Short mmCIF file of C-alpha atoms in Angstrom, two decimals:
data_model
loop_
_atom_site.label_atom_id
_atom_site.label_comp_id
_atom_site.label_asym_id
_atom_site.label_seq_id
_atom_site.Cartn_x
_atom_site.Cartn_y
_atom_site.Cartn_z
CA UNK A 1 -148.17 64.17 156.06
CA UNK A 2 -144.65 63.21 155.06
CA UNK A 3 -142.21 66.09 154.92
CA UNK A 4 -139.17 66.00 152.65
CA UNK A 5 -136.25 67.39 154.65
CA UNK A 6 -134.94 69.01 151.47
CA UNK A 7 -137.94 71.35 151.48
CA UNK A 8 -137.52 72.65 155.02
CA UNK A 9 -136.39 76.20 155.65
CA UNK A 10 -136.28 78.32 158.79
CA UNK A 11 -138.67 81.23 159.11
CA UNK A 12 -135.67 83.58 159.42
CA UNK A 13 -134.15 82.34 156.18
CA UNK A 14 -137.54 82.41 154.43
CA UNK A 15 -137.99 86.01 155.55
CA UNK A 16 -134.55 87.03 154.29
CA UNK A 17 -134.61 84.98 151.07
CA UNK A 18 -138.16 84.31 149.87
CA UNK A 19 -136.89 83.51 146.38
CA UNK A 20 -135.28 80.40 147.93
CA UNK A 21 -138.72 79.35 149.20
CA UNK A 22 -140.25 79.77 145.74
CA UNK A 23 -137.36 77.84 144.20
CA UNK A 24 -138.01 74.96 146.63
CA UNK A 25 -141.69 74.96 145.67
CA UNK A 26 -140.80 74.97 141.97
CA UNK A 27 -138.39 72.06 142.41
CA UNK A 28 -140.26 69.92 144.97
CA UNK A 29 -143.86 71.09 144.84
CA UNK A 30 -143.86 72.30 148.45
CA UNK A 31 -141.76 74.15 151.01
CA UNK A 32 -142.11 73.81 154.77
CA UNK A 33 -141.24 76.83 156.87
CA UNK A 34 -140.08 76.01 160.38
CA UNK A 35 -140.82 78.17 163.39
CA UNK A 36 -138.94 77.25 166.58
CA UNK A 37 -137.66 74.13 164.77
CA UNK A 38 -141.20 72.84 164.18
CA UNK A 39 -143.08 72.71 160.87
CA UNK A 40 -145.39 75.72 160.94
CA UNK A 41 -146.23 76.79 157.38
CA UNK A 42 -146.69 74.92 154.13
CA UNK A 43 -146.10 76.76 150.87
CA UNK A 44 -147.46 75.15 147.71
CA UNK A 45 -147.96 76.37 144.19
CA UNK A 46 -151.39 77.50 143.07
CA UNK A 47 -152.04 74.35 141.03
CA UNK A 48 -151.19 72.18 144.03
CA UNK A 49 -153.53 74.21 146.22
CA UNK A 50 -156.32 73.85 143.69
CA UNK A 51 -155.87 70.07 143.65
CA UNK A 52 -155.77 69.96 147.43
CA UNK A 53 -158.80 72.16 147.98
CA UNK A 54 -160.95 70.99 145.10
CA UNK A 55 -159.97 67.33 145.25
CA UNK A 56 -159.09 67.10 141.58
CA UNK A 57 -156.76 64.17 142.20
CA UNK A 58 -159.13 62.20 144.39
CA UNK A 59 -158.94 58.47 143.89
CA UNK A 60 -162.24 57.12 142.64
CA UNK A 61 -163.20 53.80 144.18
CA UNK A 62 -163.88 50.86 141.92
CA UNK A 63 -167.53 49.82 141.65
CA UNK A 64 -166.58 46.46 143.21
CA UNK A 65 -165.10 48.23 146.26
CA UNK A 66 -168.22 50.34 146.71
CA UNK A 67 -170.45 47.28 146.36
CA UNK A 68 -168.43 45.30 148.93
CA UNK A 69 -168.54 48.17 151.42
CA UNK A 70 -172.27 48.63 150.87
CA UNK A 71 -172.95 44.95 151.45
CA UNK A 72 -170.90 45.03 154.66
CA UNK A 73 -172.86 48.04 155.96
CA UNK A 74 -176.15 46.33 155.14
CA UNK A 75 -175.11 43.17 157.01
CA UNK A 76 -173.89 45.19 160.01
CA UNK A 77 -177.05 47.28 160.18
CA UNK A 78 -179.68 44.77 159.07
CA UNK A 79 -181.67 45.15 162.29
CA UNK A 80 -181.94 48.92 161.83
CA UNK A 81 -182.98 48.49 158.20
CA UNK A 82 -185.71 46.04 159.18
CA UNK A 83 -187.08 48.48 161.77
CA UNK A 84 -187.03 51.30 159.24
CA UNK A 85 -188.82 49.16 156.67
CA UNK A 86 -191.86 48.70 158.97
#
């Protein structure tokens, strides 16, 4: 995951000024709270969480991509398919 340095805030500052955290989320979509100078918590808005958890923005593969991958798997596993067909 790429972290925008503009969205980073220390846990102390987040504790003292949570409205700054929400402002960062409103402006950038996320806020990263640092604990001991390491990214520890990710704050995202509800819509972003819904997309992340429910996969609403998943990229759908083209039919050609799926067909090419399927053909490759069949070629790689032809021996197993032949055994299963018996």
